[in-house]
Coordinates of C-alpha atoms and ligand atoms in Angstrom, one line a residue:
X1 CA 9.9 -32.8 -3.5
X2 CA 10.0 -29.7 -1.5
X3 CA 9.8 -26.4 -3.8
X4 CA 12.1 -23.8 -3.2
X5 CA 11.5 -20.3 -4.4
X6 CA 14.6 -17.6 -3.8
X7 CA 13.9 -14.0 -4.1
X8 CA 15.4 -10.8 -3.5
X9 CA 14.1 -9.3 -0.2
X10 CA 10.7 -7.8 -1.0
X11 CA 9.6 -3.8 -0.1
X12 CA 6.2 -2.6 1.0
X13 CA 5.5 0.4 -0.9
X14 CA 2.6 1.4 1.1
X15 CA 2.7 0.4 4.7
X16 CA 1.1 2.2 8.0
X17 CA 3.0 1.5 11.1
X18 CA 1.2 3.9 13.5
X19 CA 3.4 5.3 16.5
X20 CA 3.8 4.2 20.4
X21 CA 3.0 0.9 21.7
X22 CA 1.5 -0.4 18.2
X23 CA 4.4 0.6 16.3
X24 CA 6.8 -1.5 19.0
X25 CA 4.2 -4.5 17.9
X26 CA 4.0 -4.2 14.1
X27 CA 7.1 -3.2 13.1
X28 CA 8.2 -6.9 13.6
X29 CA 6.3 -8.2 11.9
X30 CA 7.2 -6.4 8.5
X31 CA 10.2 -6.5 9.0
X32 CA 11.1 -9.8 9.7
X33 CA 10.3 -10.1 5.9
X34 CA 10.8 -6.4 4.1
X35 CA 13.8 -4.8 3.5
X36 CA 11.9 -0.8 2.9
X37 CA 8.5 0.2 3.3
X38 CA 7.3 3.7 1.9
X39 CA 5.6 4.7 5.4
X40 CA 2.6 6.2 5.5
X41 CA 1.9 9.4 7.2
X42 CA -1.7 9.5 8.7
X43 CA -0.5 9.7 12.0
X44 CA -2.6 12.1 14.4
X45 CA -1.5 14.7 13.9
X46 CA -0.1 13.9 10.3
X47 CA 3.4 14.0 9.1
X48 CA 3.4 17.2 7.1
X49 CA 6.6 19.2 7.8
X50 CA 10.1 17.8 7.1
X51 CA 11.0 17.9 11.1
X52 CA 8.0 15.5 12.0
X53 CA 9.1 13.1 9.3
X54 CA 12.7 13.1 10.7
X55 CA 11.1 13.1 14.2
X56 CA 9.0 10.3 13.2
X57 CA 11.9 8.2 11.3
X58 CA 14.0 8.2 14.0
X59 CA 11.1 6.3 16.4
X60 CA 10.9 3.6 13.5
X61 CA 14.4 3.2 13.3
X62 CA 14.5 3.1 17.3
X63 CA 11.9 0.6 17.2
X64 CA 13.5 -0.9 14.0
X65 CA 16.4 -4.0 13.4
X66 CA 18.8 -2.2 13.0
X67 CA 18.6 -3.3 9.3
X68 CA 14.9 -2.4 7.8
X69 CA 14.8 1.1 6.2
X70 CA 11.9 3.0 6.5
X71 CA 10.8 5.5 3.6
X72 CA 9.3 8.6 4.6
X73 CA 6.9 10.5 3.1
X74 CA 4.9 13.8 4.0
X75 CA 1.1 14.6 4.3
X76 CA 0.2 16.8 1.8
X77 CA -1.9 19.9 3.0
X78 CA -3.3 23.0 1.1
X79 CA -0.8 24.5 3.9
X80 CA 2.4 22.1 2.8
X81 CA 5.4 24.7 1.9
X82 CA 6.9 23.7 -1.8
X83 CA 10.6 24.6 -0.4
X84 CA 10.4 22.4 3.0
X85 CA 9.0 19.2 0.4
X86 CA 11.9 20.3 -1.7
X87 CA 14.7 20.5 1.2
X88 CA 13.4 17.1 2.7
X89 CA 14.1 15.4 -1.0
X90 CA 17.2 17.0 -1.4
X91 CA 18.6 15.6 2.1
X92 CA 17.1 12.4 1.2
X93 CA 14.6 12.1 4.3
X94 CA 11.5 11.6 2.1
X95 CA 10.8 8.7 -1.0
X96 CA 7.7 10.7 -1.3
X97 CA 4.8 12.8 -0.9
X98 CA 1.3 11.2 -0.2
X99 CA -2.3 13.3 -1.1
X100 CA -5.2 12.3 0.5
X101 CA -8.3 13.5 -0.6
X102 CA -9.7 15.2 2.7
X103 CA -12.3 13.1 4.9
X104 CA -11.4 10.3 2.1
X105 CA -9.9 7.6 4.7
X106 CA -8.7 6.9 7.9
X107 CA -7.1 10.2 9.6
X108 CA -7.4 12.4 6.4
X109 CA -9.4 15.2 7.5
X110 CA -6.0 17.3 6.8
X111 CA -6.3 16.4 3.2
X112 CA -6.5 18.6 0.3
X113 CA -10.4 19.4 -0.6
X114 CA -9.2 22.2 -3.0
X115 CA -6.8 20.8 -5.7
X116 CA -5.7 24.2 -6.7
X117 CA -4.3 25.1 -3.5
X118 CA -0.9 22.5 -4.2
X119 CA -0.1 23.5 -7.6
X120 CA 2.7 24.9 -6.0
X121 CA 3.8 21.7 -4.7
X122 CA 2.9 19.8 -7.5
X123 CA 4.9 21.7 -10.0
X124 CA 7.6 21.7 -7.4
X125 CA 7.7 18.1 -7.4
X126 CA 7.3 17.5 -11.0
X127 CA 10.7 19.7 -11.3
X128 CA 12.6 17.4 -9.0
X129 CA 11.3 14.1 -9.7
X130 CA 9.6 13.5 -6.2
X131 CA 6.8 10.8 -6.6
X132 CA 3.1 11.7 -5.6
X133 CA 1.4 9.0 -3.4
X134 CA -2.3 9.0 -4.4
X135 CA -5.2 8.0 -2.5
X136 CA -7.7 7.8 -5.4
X137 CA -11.2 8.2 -3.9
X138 CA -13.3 11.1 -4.8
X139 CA -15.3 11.8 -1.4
X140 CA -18.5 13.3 -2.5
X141 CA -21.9 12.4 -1.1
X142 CA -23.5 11.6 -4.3
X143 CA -20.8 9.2 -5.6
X144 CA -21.3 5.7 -4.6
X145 CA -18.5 4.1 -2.6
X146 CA -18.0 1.6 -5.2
X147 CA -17.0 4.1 -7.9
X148 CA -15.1 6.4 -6.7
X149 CA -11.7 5.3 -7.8
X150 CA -12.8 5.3 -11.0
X151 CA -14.4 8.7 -10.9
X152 CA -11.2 10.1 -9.4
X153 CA -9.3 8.9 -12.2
X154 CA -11.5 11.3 -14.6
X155 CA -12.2 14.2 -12.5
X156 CA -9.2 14.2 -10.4
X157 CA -6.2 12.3 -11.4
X158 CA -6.4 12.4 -15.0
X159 CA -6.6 16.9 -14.7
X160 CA -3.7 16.7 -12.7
X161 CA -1.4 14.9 -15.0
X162 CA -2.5 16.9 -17.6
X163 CA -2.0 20.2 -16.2
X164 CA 1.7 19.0 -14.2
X165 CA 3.6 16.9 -17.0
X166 CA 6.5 15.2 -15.6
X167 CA 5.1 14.5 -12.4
X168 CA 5.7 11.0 -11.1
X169 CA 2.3 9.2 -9.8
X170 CA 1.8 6.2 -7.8
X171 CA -1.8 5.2 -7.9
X172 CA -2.2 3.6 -4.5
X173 CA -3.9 0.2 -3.7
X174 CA -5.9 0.2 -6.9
X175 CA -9.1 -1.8 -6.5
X176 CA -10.7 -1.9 -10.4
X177 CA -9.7 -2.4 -13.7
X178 CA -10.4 1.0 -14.2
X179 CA -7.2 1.7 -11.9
X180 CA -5.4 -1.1 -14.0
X181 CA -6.3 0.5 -17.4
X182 CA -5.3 3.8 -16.4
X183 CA -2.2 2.6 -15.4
X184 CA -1.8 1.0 -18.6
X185 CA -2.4 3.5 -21.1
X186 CA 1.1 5.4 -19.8
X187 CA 4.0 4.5 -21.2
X188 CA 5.8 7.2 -19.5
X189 CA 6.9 5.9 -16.9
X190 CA 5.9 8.5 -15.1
X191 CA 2.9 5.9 -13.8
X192 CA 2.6 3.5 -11.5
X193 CA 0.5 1.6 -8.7
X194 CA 0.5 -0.4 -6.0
X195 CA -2.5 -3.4 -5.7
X196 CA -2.6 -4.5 -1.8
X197 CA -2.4 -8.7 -0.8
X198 CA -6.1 -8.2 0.7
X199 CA -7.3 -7.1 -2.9
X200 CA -6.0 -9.8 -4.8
X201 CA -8.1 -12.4 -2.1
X202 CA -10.9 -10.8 -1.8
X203 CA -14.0 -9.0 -3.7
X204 CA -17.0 -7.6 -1.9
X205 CA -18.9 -10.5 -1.6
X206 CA -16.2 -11.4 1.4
X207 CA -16.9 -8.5 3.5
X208 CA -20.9 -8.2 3.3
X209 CA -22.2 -12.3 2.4
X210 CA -23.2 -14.2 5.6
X211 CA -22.4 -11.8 8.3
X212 CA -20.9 -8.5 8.3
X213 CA -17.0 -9.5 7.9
X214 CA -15.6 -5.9 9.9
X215 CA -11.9 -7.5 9.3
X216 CA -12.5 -7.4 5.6
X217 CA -13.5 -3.7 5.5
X218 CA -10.6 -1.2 4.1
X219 CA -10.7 1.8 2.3
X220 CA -11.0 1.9 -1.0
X221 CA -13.5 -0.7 -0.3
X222 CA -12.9 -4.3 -2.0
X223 CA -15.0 -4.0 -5.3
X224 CA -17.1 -7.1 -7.5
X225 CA -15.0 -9.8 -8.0
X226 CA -14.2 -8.7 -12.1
X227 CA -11.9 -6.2 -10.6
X228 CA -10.2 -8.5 -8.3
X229 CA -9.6 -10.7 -11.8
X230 CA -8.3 -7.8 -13.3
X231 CA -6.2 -7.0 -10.2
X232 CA -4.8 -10.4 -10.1
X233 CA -3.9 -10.0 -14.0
X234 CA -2.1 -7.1 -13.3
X235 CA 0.0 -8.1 -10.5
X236 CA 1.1 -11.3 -11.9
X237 CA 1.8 -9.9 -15.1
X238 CA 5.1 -8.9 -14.5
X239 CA 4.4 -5.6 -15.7
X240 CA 6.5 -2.8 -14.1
X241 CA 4.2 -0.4 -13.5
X242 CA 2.6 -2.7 -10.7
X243 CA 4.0 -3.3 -7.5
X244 CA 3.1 -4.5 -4.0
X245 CA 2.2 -2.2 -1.6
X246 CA 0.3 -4.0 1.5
X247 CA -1.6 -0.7 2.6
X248 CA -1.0 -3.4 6.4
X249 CA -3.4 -0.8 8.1
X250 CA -3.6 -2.1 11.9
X251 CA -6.2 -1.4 14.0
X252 CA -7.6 -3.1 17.7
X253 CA -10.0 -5.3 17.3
X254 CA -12.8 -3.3 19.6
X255 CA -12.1 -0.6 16.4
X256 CA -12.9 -3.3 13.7
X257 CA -15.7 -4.7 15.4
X258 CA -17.9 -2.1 16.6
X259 CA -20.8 0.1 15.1
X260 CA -18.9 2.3 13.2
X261 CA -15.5 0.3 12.6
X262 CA -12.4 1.5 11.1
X263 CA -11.0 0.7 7.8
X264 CA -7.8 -1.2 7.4
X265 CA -6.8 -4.8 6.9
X266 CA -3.9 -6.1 8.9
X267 CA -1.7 -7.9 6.4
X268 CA 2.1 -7.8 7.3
X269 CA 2.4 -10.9 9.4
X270 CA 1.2 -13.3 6.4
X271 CA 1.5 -11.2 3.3
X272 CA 4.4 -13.2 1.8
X273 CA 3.2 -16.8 2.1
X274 CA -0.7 -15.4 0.9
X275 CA 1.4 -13.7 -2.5
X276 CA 3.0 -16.8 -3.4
X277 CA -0.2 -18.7 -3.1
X278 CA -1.9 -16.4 -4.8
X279 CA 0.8 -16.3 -7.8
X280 CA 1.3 -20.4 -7.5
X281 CA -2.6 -20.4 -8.1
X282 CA -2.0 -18.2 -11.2
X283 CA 1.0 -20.3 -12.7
X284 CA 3.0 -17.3 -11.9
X285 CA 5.3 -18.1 -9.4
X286 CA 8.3 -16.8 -11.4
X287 CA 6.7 -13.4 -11.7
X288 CA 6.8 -12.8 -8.1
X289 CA 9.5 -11.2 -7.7
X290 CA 8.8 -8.3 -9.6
X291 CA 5.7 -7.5 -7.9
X292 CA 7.5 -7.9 -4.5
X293 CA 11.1 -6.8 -4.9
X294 CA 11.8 -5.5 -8.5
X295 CA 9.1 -2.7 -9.8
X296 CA 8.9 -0.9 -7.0
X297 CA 12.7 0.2 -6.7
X298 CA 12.8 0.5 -10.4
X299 CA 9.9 2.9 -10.2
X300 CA 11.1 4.9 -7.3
X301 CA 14.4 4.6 -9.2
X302 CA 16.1 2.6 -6.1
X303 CA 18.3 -0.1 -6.0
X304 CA 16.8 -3.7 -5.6
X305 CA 18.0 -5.1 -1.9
X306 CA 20.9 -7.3 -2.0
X307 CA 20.0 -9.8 0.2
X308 CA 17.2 -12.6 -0.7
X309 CA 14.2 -14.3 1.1
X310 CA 13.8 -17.8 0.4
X311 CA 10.1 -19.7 0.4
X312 CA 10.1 -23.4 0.7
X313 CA 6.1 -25.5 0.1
X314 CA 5.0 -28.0 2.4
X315 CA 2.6 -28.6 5.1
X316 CA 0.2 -25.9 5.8
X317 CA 1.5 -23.0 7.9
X318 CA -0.4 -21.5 10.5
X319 CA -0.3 -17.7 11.3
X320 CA -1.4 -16.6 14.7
X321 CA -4.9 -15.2 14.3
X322 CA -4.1 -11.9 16.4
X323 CA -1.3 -10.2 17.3
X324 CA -1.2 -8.4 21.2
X325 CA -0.4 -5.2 21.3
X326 CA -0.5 -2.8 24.8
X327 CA -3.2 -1.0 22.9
X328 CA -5.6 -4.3 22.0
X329 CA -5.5 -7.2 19.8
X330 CA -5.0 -6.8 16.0
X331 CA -6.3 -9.4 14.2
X332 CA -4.1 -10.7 11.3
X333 CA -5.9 -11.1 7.8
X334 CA -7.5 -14.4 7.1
X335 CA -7.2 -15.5 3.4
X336 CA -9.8 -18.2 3.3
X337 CA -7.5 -20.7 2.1
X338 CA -4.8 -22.6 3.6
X339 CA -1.2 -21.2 3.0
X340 CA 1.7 -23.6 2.0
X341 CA 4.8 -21.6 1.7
X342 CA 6.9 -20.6 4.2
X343 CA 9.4 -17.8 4.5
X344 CA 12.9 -18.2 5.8
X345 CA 15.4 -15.0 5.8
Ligands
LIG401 C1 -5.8 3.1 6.2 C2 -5.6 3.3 7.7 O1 -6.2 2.6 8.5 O2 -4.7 4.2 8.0 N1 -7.0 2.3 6.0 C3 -7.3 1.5 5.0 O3 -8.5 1.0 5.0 N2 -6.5 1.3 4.0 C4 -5.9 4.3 5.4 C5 -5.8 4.2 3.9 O4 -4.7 3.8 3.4 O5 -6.8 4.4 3.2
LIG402 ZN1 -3.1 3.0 3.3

């Protein structure tokens, strides 16, 4: 008997498309599938004024169907002007605002390394409701890699809630139960977070046992496999606080695979079927819909699409291992385990 799932089109809330030739060759392939994708802005140079996001839309929607909507966010900078974040809400060209700790990730050395220096755009926001897209990593030296998020939460994230009530907080691509709990202990809703595909697959073990895995590598790092659990929990929980966000970060392969590779994995292209195995394997099938195509716009206090996506089980499906771009090859995530559903529009 083939299995049939029906859901309303999913959203990426965290989603890098890049510009020029590799936007023309991902764009496709998210949004064959997504109906809106909160776009990332760590372009070089990054999005940080209001006319480089409308500058910037208007190449996604050039590139675009014609139907997907792109959701724009700016770069926050210890330079970002409170009024210009305010006047791109109010015309409705930005979902968001996105801080990245500076030298944190991939092109964030425009980050903010002084937290007092957007107050001003933090209390801004908190008065108008705009979300704040977090990239929770401390980036001191002495912190290990693997604890960072949660010593952002104490010394970073937590301060700023305190000291900016009302402001709205979307802990990006959590990786550890310290992420989930945090999360948890606001009823606010006020709090959210968005847990990637690649995080609910894999734990660090994938990325560093037999051979160095470079297509496994993303930022924050994949941590020991008790946070993956609690990961898992939390997306297929139903809880609306968690949503997807696939944090699809493409990069050429020579990039990946080289002595000092970048951090991303490229997830767009099979996100959908990996979800549904992944929720199938955690008898949660008729949760996954919230985590794809219900939280998010209740958080960001949008409409769920109209349209649907239907998923039907049955013989394996095969993804394309790469995709070609005029830049390079980006290879497409590999979940280690066959996938089964297929996604019709
Ligand atoms: C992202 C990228 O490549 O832009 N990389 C990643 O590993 N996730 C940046 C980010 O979201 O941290
Ligand atoms: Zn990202």
């Amino acid at each position: 008997m083939t299995q049939i799932l029906t859901l309303r089109r999913p959203d990426d809330w965290h989603l890098h498309l890049r510009d020029g030739a590799m936007l023309a060759a991902v764009l496709p392939e998210t949004t064959r599938h997504f109906g809106r994708a909160i776009i990332m802005p760590n372009l070089v140079p990054p999005v940080v004024t209001s006319a480089q996001a409308a500058a910037y839309r208007a190449r996604i929607l050039a590139a675009g169907d014609g139907r997907f909507e792109p959701l724009m966010t700016l770069y926050l900078t210890e330079e970002s002007d409170p009024e210009d974040i305010a006047a791109a809400h109010a015309s409705g060209l930005i979902t968001a605002v996105k801080l990245y700790p500076a030298g944190a990730t991939t092109n964030s050395s425009s980050g903010v390394a002084n937290f007092d220096n957007v107050r001003a755009c933090l209390e801004k926001m908190a008065e108008i409701g705009l979300p704040l897209c977090v990239h929770g990593e401390v980036v001191d030296a002495d912190v290990d890699i693997f604890d960072r998020e949660a010593v952002f939460i104490d010394r970073v994230l937590d301060p700023i809630r305190r000291a900016t009530p009302g402001l709205r907080v979307v802990m990006e691509h959590i990786t550890t139960s310290d992420g989930v709990d945090y999360v948890k202990s606001s009823d606010s809703g006020d709090l959210g977070a968005t847990i990637t595909t690649h995080h609910l697959v894999i734990n660090r073990n994938h990325i560093l046992v037999g051979g160095i895995k470079p297509h496994y590598y993303c930022l924050p790092v994949a941590k020991r496999e008790s946070h993956r659990l609690a990961l898992r929990v939390a997306a297929t929980s139903g809880d609306a606080r968690f949503f997807l966000g696939t944090d699809s970060a493409p990069h050429t392969d020579p990039n990946k695979e080289s002595a000092c590779g970048c951090a991303g994995c490229f997830t767009a292209t099979n996100t959908m079927s990996i979800l549904a195995e992944v929720f199938e394997q955690d008898g949660a099938l008729e949760r996954l819909e919230a985590f794809t195509s219900r939280n998010g716009p209740a958080f960001y206090r949008l409409p769920v699409n109209e349209d649907s996506i239907t998923l039907s089980r049955g013989e394996a499906v095969i993804y394309p291992d790469k995709i070609e771009t005029e830049d390079g090859a980006v290879t497409v995530f590999d979940p280690g385990f066959p996938l089964h559903w297929r996604v019709s529009n």
